[in-house]
Amino acid sequence: MSAPVHIRAVEKTFEGAKRASTRILNEVTLTAPAGQITTILGESGCGKTTLLRIVAGLESATGGSVHIGERDVTSVHPSRRGVAMVFQNYGLYPAKTVGKNIEFPLKMAGVPIAQRHTRSLAAARLLHIDHVMDRLPAQLSGGQRQRVGIARALARDPEILLMDEPLSNLDAQLRIEMRAELVAMQRRIGSTMLYVTHDQTEAMTMSDRVVVMRGGHIEQQGTPEEVFRVPETTYVAAFLGNMNLAPAPASETGAGAGITLGVRPEHFLPADRVAAEPGDLRIEGRVEFAELLGTDRILHLRAGNTLWRARVDAALPLHEEITMVARAANLHRFDTESGVRVAA
Amino acid sequence: MSTRTARLTPHLLLAPATICLVLFVAAPLVIVLVLAFFNLNLVTGTSSFVGGTNFATEIPHPEFARALRNTLLYAVFTIGPSMVGGLLVALLIHGLRRGQGFWRSLYFLPVATTLVAMSSVWRWMFRADTGVVDTVIAPILGIHDWLSDPNLALAAITVVGNWHQIGLVAILYLAALGTLPQDQYDSASLDGAGGWNRFWHVTWPALGPTTIFVFIMTAGSALQAYDVIAAMTQGGPLGSTETLTFAIWNRGVHYFDIGRAAVLSLALLVLSVAVTAIQRTGYARRLENGGSR
Ligand SMILES: Nc1ncnc2c1ncn2[C@@H]1O[C@H](COP(=O)(O)OP(=O)(O)OP(=O)(O)O)[C@@H](O)[C@H]1O
Ligand SMILES: [Mg+2]
């Protein structure tokens, strides 16, 4: 009972003060496949919330259209779109108990009281908050409040589930638990989920599809593997996985200037362990700084004007001078000016 | 710091407020209570203890029941309408896209004017046959000369009281409406709540503390209504607009009967305490806490 969401060429401009208008969304086109989790990933202020609100109908698009399944919902009232939303700041009714909060959409839909009770209790059970049904939101922890928000969204069996950074207010441990729970829950109910986050780990671990946004437009979209393995731009490369980006040494590239070379920190190997092959990148650097991350260590290597980050085994003996090699297959090349990937 | 000074400090800090409270609240209360049992002659300056005589004369007197009834009627017909009216005005102004400032000022104008001065304007409007009220309403409802009619005079006073109060209520509600959190409206919109449900489930609970404050304020000024009555009817005709406050003034200042004025004051005090009690009851408590249903 789920449907895909098609967002087609959606634009949004806000009329600011003194007639100055700012364009927040620019030609955003994406499809969230039915019954899957699509993550919208981007840094703060790039328009993620605005896009989600447009899908929900809380904000009207300046241009473009939103389709749910076959239905054009661009100018349909929020309550008739079959979408439920979990808000960044919960959006609970402070004067209602948890139970009443979860029941509210059902009450508005005219569901009989007995059925309302069973359905809200079922949603609460799913999120392990059935023991706090009589409390007010103010008497809950942040994590519990967020669960109430999710339970309220689930209670109506929505076709489309929109989530706006639902885990951003939780502590690290709870976030990891909830991440897994959310995915399990989505699999169980089978709703189409659009999930907004600025956290790349959430995007990588939870999604079937990732959409990377930047400054109001889509930078790249695809499966997490695709986006991670073949970043289309330097922005995506740096944002997902923190890739090293440096002007390519003239010797490395036939094309010469204007090419940026990208290497993931974990793709650097100690030179004494691998036999260098033609096309590989070889860095002879001085260790400026080393960060220990448990089993791994991040080395900051200075080579000429460039500072490279290399992720190595913590057991690797530390020398002042270290030579690293990155395999040709693991090198990414981008046009320096446009930041767009160029074929190797 | 020793425990002794630690225990004393809060009392010292509260001392100024305590002294003011005792001097200006507790002391007058005690004095009124004492005076109710005395016969005070302001001319000779003598006083004598008369026991319950003042109560025995004042309470069965028609003036007492009449003043009590008029006070209650005036309170009911100014508190309710001005709260509902003020809330409606606030909601309407809040919903405007432009011109909010203009309407806000317009409704606040009566609050900013001197009620005594405006009462004479109202008296002119209520003037028999030639006044605005009579020329407009008399042909339709057949009632005229409100201020000389014992059955209509209190209604006229109530109209002026509401006119004066609605603006203030509206301003208070408008200020509260301006601070309401938008996210609940977003939730309500997605949850399928229409206009009335949005108001009843989101706006009204959020306005709870303001509602309580507005109630206390309007109730306070209704129970103490004096200036409109003094300026428009002097309690007449036939005492039909004489409220407790006006009767107190009449007894104490006009007839120099301080003892009976004190009895009337005690009646007003009982009413005020009753209002305070309402404000502590279940629903009001819930409203004050942001209201929960
Ligand atoms: N009502 C509005 N009027 C004008 N500008 C707005 C409005 N709402 C949002 N914006 C602007 O739109 C841009 C995108 O906002 P949005 O809330 O969509 O960002 P976001 O990606 O969700 O950020 P975050 O990760 O911090 O939540 C911001 O620059 C913001 O200032
Ligand atoms: Mg946001």
XYZ file of C-alpha atoms and ligand atoms in Angstrom:
669
model
C 0.000 0.000 0.000
C 2.809 2.408 -0.685
C 3.390 4.703 -3.609
C 6.462 6.399 -5.039
C 6.965 10.144 -4.660
C 8.010 12.062 -7.756
C 9.381 15.537 -7.238
C 9.658 17.295 -10.580
C 11.608 20.507 -11.179
C 10.517 21.973 -7.873
C 11.607 25.540 -7.238
C 11.135 27.725 -4.203
C 11.786 31.392 -3.665
C 11.005 33.172 -0.437
C 9.901 36.772 -0.662
C 12.269 38.433 1.732
C 12.204 41.891 3.227
C 12.442 44.867 0.825
C 11.229 42.780 -2.111
C 14.487 40.860 -2.159
C 13.677 37.275 -2.947
C 16.018 34.395 -2.338
C 15.927 31.173 -4.278
C 16.055 28.295 -1.825
C 15.353 25.380 -4.174
C 16.464 25.158 -7.761
C 15.097 22.595 -10.235
C 14.926 19.773 -7.724
C 13.915 16.536 -9.430
C 13.966 13.211 -7.650
C 12.000 10.042 -7.182
C 11.550 8.245 -3.889
C 10.782 4.637 -4.888
C 7.761 2.957 -3.321
C 8.421 1.192 -0.039
C 12.025 2.300 0.196
C 14.034 4.760 2.243
C 15.302 7.759 0.336
C 17.637 10.030 2.249
C 18.095 13.690 1.504
C 21.552 14.591 2.699
C 23.048 18.045 2.836
C 24.620 20.582 5.089
C 22.644 22.970 7.255
C 20.617 25.521 5.327
C 20.714 23.781 1.947
C 16.920 23.538 1.777
C 16.211 20.003 3.021
C 13.434 21.021 5.398
C 11.918 23.312 2.791
C 11.822 20.467 0.251
C 10.203 18.118 2.750
C 7.624 20.746 3.689
C 6.770 21.154 0.029
C 6.194 17.401 -0.274
C 4.023 17.555 2.851
C 2.124 20.543 1.485
C 3.031 22.844 4.361
C 4.867 25.084 1.929
C 3.836 25.768 -1.643
C 6.380 25.373 -4.414
C 7.087 28.374 -6.614
C 7.437 26.038 -9.586
C 7.389 22.359 -10.466
C 5.160 19.569 -9.242
C 4.889 16.817 -6.654
C 3.278 13.494 -7.569
C 2.405 10.703 -5.184
C 1.934 7.585 -7.247
C -0.083 8.716 -10.250
C -1.681 11.588 -8.397
C -0.553 15.195 -8.821
C -0.696 16.578 -5.281
C 1.016 19.907 -5.927
C -2.013 21.865 -4.753
C -3.686 19.263 -2.547
C -4.206 20.049 1.130
C -1.583 18.439 3.448
C -4.134 16.245 5.194
C -5.322 14.751 1.891
C -1.926 13.747 0.551
C -1.618 10.589 2.612
C 1.652 11.809 4.083
C 2.712 11.888 7.703
C 5.647 13.881 8.950
C 8.007 13.702 11.889
C 9.294 17.149 12.665
C 12.804 18.280 13.491
C 11.475 19.787 16.744
C 8.815 17.102 17.441
C 5.724 19.303 16.842
C 3.782 17.598 19.631
C 0.693 19.090 21.280
C 1.965 20.080 24.740
C -1.499 20.117 26.298
C -2.319 16.547 25.262
C -1.094 13.349 26.805
C 1.082 11.029 24.756
C -1.946 8.831 24.027
C -4.046 11.779 22.873
C -1.170 13.040 20.741
C -0.890 9.733 18.917
C -4.668 9.441 18.532
C -5.175 12.956 17.268
C -4.878 12.326 13.505
C -7.253 9.363 13.871
C -9.717 11.495 15.812
C -9.595 14.127 13.084
C -10.174 11.427 10.496
C -13.311 10.369 12.363
C -12.069 6.918 13.371
C -14.312 5.385 16.093
C -12.899 5.625 19.594
C -12.300 1.898 20.202
C -10.371 1.506 16.967
C -8.474 4.693 17.748
C -7.302 3.146 20.996
C -6.126 -0.116 19.492
C -4.303 1.597 16.655
C -2.560 4.184 18.803
C -1.561 1.519 21.301
C -0.149 -0.611 18.501
C 1.918 2.317 17.228
C 3.105 3.086 20.751
C 4.093 -0.559 21.317
C 6.108 -0.534 18.126
C 8.140 2.371 19.492
C 8.265 1.139 23.096
C 6.411 4.097 24.570
C 3.203 2.321 25.612
C 4.134 2.798 29.285
C 4.099 6.610 29.068
C 0.723 7.017 27.339
C -0.711 9.132 30.163
C 2.154 11.585 30.446
C 2.384 15.032 28.922
C 5.153 15.688 26.380
C 6.906 17.962 28.874
C 7.386 14.932 31.151
C 9.305 12.954 28.519
C 12.935 12.796 27.481
C 13.947 14.035 24.055
C 14.202 10.513 22.717
C 10.750 9.605 24.017
C 9.263 12.753 22.507
C 10.729 11.891 19.157
C 9.198 8.421 19.425
C 5.821 9.964 20.176
C 6.192 12.048 17.023
C 6.995 8.919 15.037
C 4.159 6.929 16.635
C 1.714 9.700 15.766
C 2.935 9.613 12.182
C 2.592 5.815 12.044
C -0.849 5.641 13.647
C -2.583 6.569 10.404
C -0.776 3.981 8.274
C 0.535 6.677 5.956
C 1.546 5.849 2.418
C 4.392 8.324 2.696
C 6.469 8.940 5.786
C 8.483 12.155 5.918
C 11.154 12.517 8.553
C 13.059 15.702 9.212
C 16.263 14.935 11.108
C 14.371 12.824 13.643
C 17.520 11.724 15.422
C 19.395 15.014 15.590
C 18.362 15.730 19.186
C 19.385 12.350 20.554
C 22.663 11.318 22.084
C 25.082 9.189 20.083
C 24.182 5.835 21.633
C 20.440 6.288 21.280
C 20.922 7.526 17.741
C 22.629 4.312 16.726
C 19.847 2.238 18.306
C 17.080 4.311 16.762
C 18.746 4.149 13.339
C 18.384 0.395 13.292
C 14.902 0.551 14.788
C 13.686 3.024 12.191
C 14.892 0.857 9.340
C 13.303 -2.236 10.893
C 10.066 -0.341 11.426
C 10.005 0.949 7.845
C 10.566 -2.576 6.525
C 7.673 -3.827 8.635
C 5.103 -1.217 7.589
C 6.391 -0.796 4.052
C 5.767 2.950 3.734
C 7.728 5.066 1.318
C 10.097 7.066 3.449
C 11.772 10.376 2.710
C 14.381 10.948 5.356
C 16.219 14.224 5.804
C 19.567 14.322 7.558
C 22.854 16.155 7.602
C 24.590 13.135 9.055
C 26.437 11.115 6.401
C 26.549 7.998 8.573
C 22.751 7.985 8.850
C 22.468 8.463 5.118
C 24.918 5.660 4.329
C 23.552 3.144 6.810
C 19.825 3.657 6.453
C 19.032 4.469 2.876
C 18.124 2.605 -0.236
C 18.784 5.816 -2.124
C 20.784 8.910 -1.216
C 20.157 12.365 -2.608
C 22.951 14.818 -1.870
C 21.793 18.416 -1.855
C 23.893 21.529 -1.906
C 22.683 25.122 -1.833
C 19.195 24.265 -3.100
C 20.046 21.878 -5.923
C 20.750 18.191 -6.179
C 24.423 17.440 -6.431
C 24.100 13.689 -6.938
C 21.683 10.841 -6.316
C 21.923 7.092 -6.369
C 22.370 4.128 -4.073
C 24.712 4.748 -1.110
C 27.354 2.535 -2.770
C 27.176 4.429 -6.064
C 27.389 7.820 -4.451
C 30.231 6.774 -2.212
C 32.182 4.829 -4.811
C 31.780 7.243 -7.702
C 31.219 10.763 -6.372
C 30.206 13.013 -9.243
C 31.639 16.198 -7.768
C 34.336 17.294 -5.359
C 31.589 18.453 -2.986
C 30.065 14.995 -2.717
C 33.521 13.457 -2.463
C 34.445 15.678 0.471
C 31.035 15.508 2.148
C 30.728 11.733 2.049
C 33.791 10.090 3.509
C 35.940 13.181 3.715
C 38.028 12.516 0.585
C 41.477 14.107 0.169
C 41.333 16.643 -2.659
C 44.476 18.220 -4.057
C 45.701 19.675 -7.323
C 47.080 16.815 -9.331
C 50.878 16.837 -9.696
C 51.746 17.517 -13.331
C 53.617 14.237 -13.505
C 50.538 12.255 -12.526
C 48.122 13.557 -15.082
C 48.635 13.643 -18.752
C 46.135 16.486 -18.999
C 48.235 18.720 -16.769
C 46.787 21.643 -14.823
C 43.118 22.035 -14.040
C 42.644 18.582 -12.563
C 41.932 17.863 -8.904
C 42.928 14.506 -7.566
C 40.818 12.750 -4.951
C 41.913 9.923 -2.658
C 40.015 8.502 0.288
C 42.120 8.416 3.473
C 41.580 4.659 3.794
C 42.917 4.029 0.284
C 46.447 5.008 1.207
C 48.743 2.034 1.778
C 52.237 2.065 3.271
C 54.704 1.962 0.362
C 56.779 -0.809 1.882
C 53.829 -3.211 1.809
C 52.787 -2.822 -1.805
C 54.652 -2.864 -5.019
C 53.998 0.406 -6.813
C 52.550 0.073 -10.286
C 52.397 2.635 -13.042
C 49.552 5.085 -12.522
C 49.596 4.829 -8.735
C 49.903 7.950 -6.610
C 52.997 8.032 -4.447
C 53.235 10.481 -1.575
C 56.421 11.095 0.382
C 55.265 13.081 3.385
C 56.228 14.255 6.795
C 53.821 13.369 9.625
C 52.495 16.636 11.034
C 49.850 15.208 13.255
C 48.364 11.836 14.126
C 44.881 11.141 15.497
C 44.215 7.799 17.114
C 40.747 6.419 16.454
C 40.922 3.128 18.329
C 42.103 0.517 15.850
C 42.925 3.097 13.189
C 45.047 6.186 13.079
C 44.643 9.228 10.858
C 47.991 10.596 9.720
C 48.229 14.149 8.463
C 51.031 14.066 5.906
C 52.663 17.149 4.524
C 53.958 16.744 0.975
C 54.905 20.014 -0.654
C 51.972 22.387 -0.288
C 49.441 19.648 0.270
C 48.276 18.080 3.504
C 47.005 14.516 2.973
C 45.001 12.482 5.432
C 45.775 8.794 5.457
C 43.930 6.232 7.538
C 46.292 3.491 8.608
C 46.333 0.632 11.055
C 47.135 1.914 14.527
C 49.737 -0.826 14.805
C 51.790 0.649 11.954
C 55.044 2.019 13.416
C 55.132 5.819 13.297
C 58.065 7.471 11.553
C 58.581 11.102 10.885
C 58.786 10.514 7.164
C 56.348 8.112 5.582
C 55.749 7.102 2.018
C 52.233 6.175 0.986
C 50.786 4.726 -2.161
C 47.262 4.941 -3.521
C 46.283 2.501 -6.241
C 45.358 3.896 -9.637
C 41.907 2.306 -9.371
C 41.240 4.278 -6.217
C 42.107 7.687 -7.653
C 39.311 10.105 -8.524
C 39.813 12.963 -10.956
C 37.763 16.138 -11.023
C 37.832 19.250 -13.131
C 39.249 21.873 -10.763
C 37.126 24.711 -12.073
C 33.706 23.057 -12.127
C 34.379 20.378 -9.524
C 32.811 17.785 -11.841
C 34.248 14.304 -12.187
C 36.279 13.607 -15.331
C 36.610 10.140 -16.752
C 39.977 8.610 -15.946
C 28.028 31.869 56.295
C 26.540 30.538 59.514
C 23.220 28.694 59.402
C 21.646 31.502 61.377
C 22.425 34.187 58.791
C 21.565 31.700 56.068
C 18.139 31.338 57.586
C 17.706 35.071 58.055
C 18.800 36.180 54.591
C 15.604 35.258 52.715
C 13.504 37.067 55.296
C 15.701 40.141 55.048
C 15.434 40.103 51.269
C 11.662 39.777 51.480
C 11.350 42.465 54.138
C 10.630 45.439 51.849
C 7.866 43.532 50.074
C 6.514 42.211 53.357
C 6.400 45.695 54.887
C 4.557 47.055 51.842
C 2.093 44.152 51.935
C 1.380 44.642 55.632
C 1.110 48.407 55.298
C -1.046 48.577 52.180
C -2.912 45.262 52.079
C -3.158 43.623 55.473
C -3.545 46.770 57.579
C -6.433 48.285 55.548
C -8.167 44.903 55.617
C -7.905 44.742 59.391
C -9.026 48.352 59.719
C -12.104 47.704 57.538
C -12.890 44.605 59.555
C -12.609 46.559 62.833
C -14.569 49.530 61.521
C -17.478 47.266 60.662
C -18.056 46.817 64.395
C -17.849 50.498 65.315
C -19.951 53.558 64.949
C -17.652 56.346 63.864
C -18.765 59.950 64.082
C -16.582 61.942 61.713
C -17.910 65.311 62.945
C -17.233 64.841 66.635
C -14.383 62.418 66.075
C -15.841 59.947 68.572
C -16.350 56.262 68.041
C -18.186 53.571 69.912
C -18.280 49.786 69.675
C -21.679 48.682 68.425
C -21.178 44.954 67.967
C -23.091 43.480 65.008
C -25.436 46.467 64.670
C -23.893 47.634 61.374
C -24.372 44.162 59.881
C -27.911 43.964 61.254
C -28.922 47.263 59.655
C -27.018 46.971 56.352
C -27.623 43.382 55.286
C -31.458 43.350 55.441
C -31.546 46.825 53.865
C -32.737 46.736 50.210
C -29.617 48.680 49.243
C -27.437 45.693 50.117
C -29.192 43.085 47.981
C -29.574 45.594 45.156
C -25.897 46.564 45.183
C -24.876 42.917 45.304
C -27.193 42.023 42.438
C -26.045 44.985 40.324
C -22.391 44.149 40.959
C -22.898 40.534 39.938
C -24.914 41.474 36.847
C -22.354 44.051 35.795
C -19.544 41.539 36.357
C -21.231 38.740 34.396
C -22.113 41.003 31.497
C -18.711 42.651 31.222
C -16.334 39.765 31.979
C -17.890 37.260 29.581
C -18.582 39.495 26.587
C -15.359 41.461 26.807
C -13.304 38.264 27.022
C -15.098 36.584 24.134
C -15.237 39.812 22.134
C -11.608 40.638 22.831
C -10.513 37.140 21.789
C -12.537 37.331 18.571
C -11.110 40.755 17.751
C -7.590 39.486 18.467
C -8.095 36.417 16.244
C -9.464 38.576 13.431
C -6.637 41.111 13.647
C -4.082 38.312 13.909
C -5.451 36.793 10.724
C -5.025 40.011 8.746
C -2.247 40.154 6.208
C -1.945 43.918 6.349
C -3.203 46.785 8.477
C -2.704 44.945 11.769
C -1.131 48.028 13.365
C -4.083 50.220 12.409
C -6.733 47.923 13.862
C -4.694 47.291 16.942
C -4.426 51.036 17.628
C -8.114 51.504 16.912
C -9.163 48.891 19.445
C -6.674 50.124 21.979
C -7.930 53.717 21.758
C -10.737 53.270 24.371
C -8.202 51.849 26.810
C -5.921 54.822 26.409
C -8.677 57.407 26.931
C -9.942 58.647 30.280
C -13.078 56.715 31.075
C -14.657 59.646 32.901
C -14.222 61.900 29.879
C -15.490 59.259 27.485
C -18.433 58.558 29.761
C -19.772 62.038 29.118
C -19.552 61.306 25.380
C -21.499 58.118 25.995
C -24.024 59.990 28.087
C -24.549 62.255 25.117
C -24.953 59.211 22.847
C -27.508 57.703 25.228
C -29.441 60.994 25.549
C -33.171 60.581 25.334
C -34.659 60.628 21.792
C -31.944 62.806 20.178
C -28.958 60.641 21.133
C -27.357 58.276 18.619
C -28.526 55.182 20.508
C -32.157 56.201 20.567
C -32.252 57.392 16.967
C -30.821 54.078 15.783
C -32.243 51.494 18.193
C -35.573 52.976 19.303
C -37.292 52.523 15.887
C -36.175 48.862 15.776
C -36.587 47.606 19.354
C -38.941 50.252 20.694
C -36.759 50.971 23.726
C -35.536 54.481 24.442
C -33.977 56.737 27.028
C -31.819 53.993 28.522
C -30.269 56.077 31.295
C -33.611 57.065 32.841
C -35.076 53.579 32.668
C -34.306 51.463 35.779
C -34.451 48.350 33.592
C -32.025 49.647 30.958
C -29.585 51.890 32.818
C -27.366 49.014 33.972
C -27.350 47.642 30.409
C -26.109 51.018 29.180
C -23.348 51.016 31.802
C -22.418 47.478 30.755
C -22.118 48.559 27.122
C -19.645 51.282 28.086
C -17.751 48.885 30.341
C -17.363 46.392 27.482
C -16.389 49.119 25.049
C -13.628 50.141 27.406
C -12.425 46.615 28.172
C -12.480 44.792 24.819
C -9.473 46.678 23.451
C -7.303 45.743 26.394
C -8.353 42.094 26.234
C -7.677 42.086 22.487
C -4.192 43.555 22.945
C -3.317 40.948 25.566
C -4.570 38.093 23.388
C -2.806 39.533 20.333
C 0.488 39.589 22.206
C -0.037 35.946 23.168
C -1.052 34.960 19.624
C 2.172 36.473 18.330
C 4.224 34.033 20.385
C 2.369 30.800 19.506
C 4.651 28.069 18.160
C 4.145 27.460 14.441
C 5.148 23.799 14.556
C 1.943 22.704 16.285
C -0.069 24.278 13.484
C 1.997 22.338 10.972
C 1.257 19.123 12.847
C -2.424 20.015 13.076
C -2.551 20.759 9.377
C -1.077 17.353 8.503
C -3.266 15.628 11.068
C -6.298 16.969 9.250
C -7.485 19.531 11.806
C -9.685 22.205 10.230
C -10.240 25.771 11.415
C -12.274 25.008 14.523
C -10.152 22.037 15.596
C -6.991 24.053 15.076
C -8.391 26.692 17.394
C -9.742 24.268 19.995
C -6.810 21.868 20.109
C -3.875 24.207 19.529
C -4.693 27.900 19.966
C -7.018 27.726 22.974
C -4.755 25.575 25.185
C -1.764 27.713 24.259
C -3.693 30.848 25.225
C -4.601 29.340 28.617
C -2.304 31.395 30.853
C -3.385 34.566 29.028
C -7.042 33.637 29.498
C -6.550 33.292 33.234
C -4.731 36.590 33.404
C -7.416 38.326 31.341
C -10.123 36.829 33.559
C -8.510 38.097 36.764
C -8.002 41.494 35.236
C -11.513 41.917 33.851
C -13.073 40.476 37.002
C -11.060 42.875 39.132
C -12.104 45.914 37.185
C -15.734 44.714 36.961
C -16.027 44.292 40.719
C -14.494 47.702 41.269
C -16.473 49.511 38.572
C -17.003 53.017 39.795
C -15.966 55.716 37.334
C -18.479 54.868 34.575
C -21.309 54.828 37.085
C -20.233 58.045 38.769
C -19.938 59.820 35.431
C -23.070 58.447 33.784
C -25.827 57.673 36.295
C -24.678 58.392 39.851
C -26.110 55.001 40.762
C -29.594 55.955 39.554
C -32.285 55.843 38.460
C -33.768 54.441 41.658
C -30.449 52.813 42.579
C -30.676 50.558 39.539
C -26.983 51.084 38.696
C -25.693 51.217 42.242
C -22.934 48.633 42.564
C -21.095 47.688 45.755
C -18.261 50.114 45.081
C -20.677 52.928 44.398
C -22.708 52.049 47.489
C -19.526 52.060 49.598
C -18.698 55.521 48.361
C -22.292 56.632 48.897
C -22.491 55.267 52.445
C -19.048 56.304 53.563
C -18.459 59.616 51.842
C -21.968 60.868 51.227
C -23.693 59.766 54.459
C -20.525 59.552 56.600
C -21.692 56.116 57.736
C -18.263 54.463 57.911
C -19.524 51.383 59.773
C -22.042 50.372 57.114
C -19.578 51.251 54.340
C -17.174 48.835 55.992
C -19.824 46.100 55.925
C -20.315 46.702 52.180
C -16.540 46.588 51.705
C -16.435 43.224 53.411
C -19.106 41.945 51.009
C -16.931 43.091 48.088
C -13.985 41.341 49.676
C -15.950 38.097 49.877
C -16.809 38.416 46.162
C -13.149 38.988 45.268
C -12.125 35.946 47.260
C -14.786 33.928 45.432
C -13.326 35.033 42.079
C -9.870 34.006 43.246
C -11.319 30.656 44.249
C -12.750 30.139 40.737
C -9.298 30.782 39.369
C -7.917 27.933 41.500
C -10.479 25.365 40.348
C -9.783 22.410 38.070
C -10.346 23.783 34.613
C -8.734 27.138 35.357
C -5.714 25.320 36.753
C -5.430 23.305 33.566
C -5.749 26.421 31.442
C -3.047 28.087 33.449
C -0.716 25.136 32.863
C -1.211 25.395 29.133
C -4.499 23.534 29.340
C -4.883 19.818 28.849
C -7.931 18.036 27.642
N 10.042 31.156 5.732
C 11.246 31.441 5.225
N 11.491 32.672 4.723
C 12.697 32.975 4.191
N 13.732 32.113 4.115
C 13.558 30.889 4.605
C 12.317 30.477 5.181
N 12.431 29.190 5.583
C 13.689 28.829 5.287
N 14.371 29.828 4.691
C 15.756 29.775 4.207
O 15.854 28.685 3.353
C 17.119 28.056 3.474
C 16.921 26.585 3.663
O 16.239 26.357 4.874
P 15.899 24.893 5.362
O 15.218 25.039 6.668
O 15.189 24.176 4.290
O 17.349 24.295 5.580
P 17.767 22.854 6.076
O 18.537 22.241 4.963
O 16.595 22.122 6.602
O 18.761 23.223 7.268
P 18.974 22.486 8.672
O 19.847 21.308 8.418
O 19.681 23.516 9.484
O 17.633 22.149 9.217
C 17.814 28.732 4.631
O 18.804 29.594 4.094
C 16.750 29.521 5.305
O 17.275 30.710 5.806
Mg 15.974 21.535 8.552
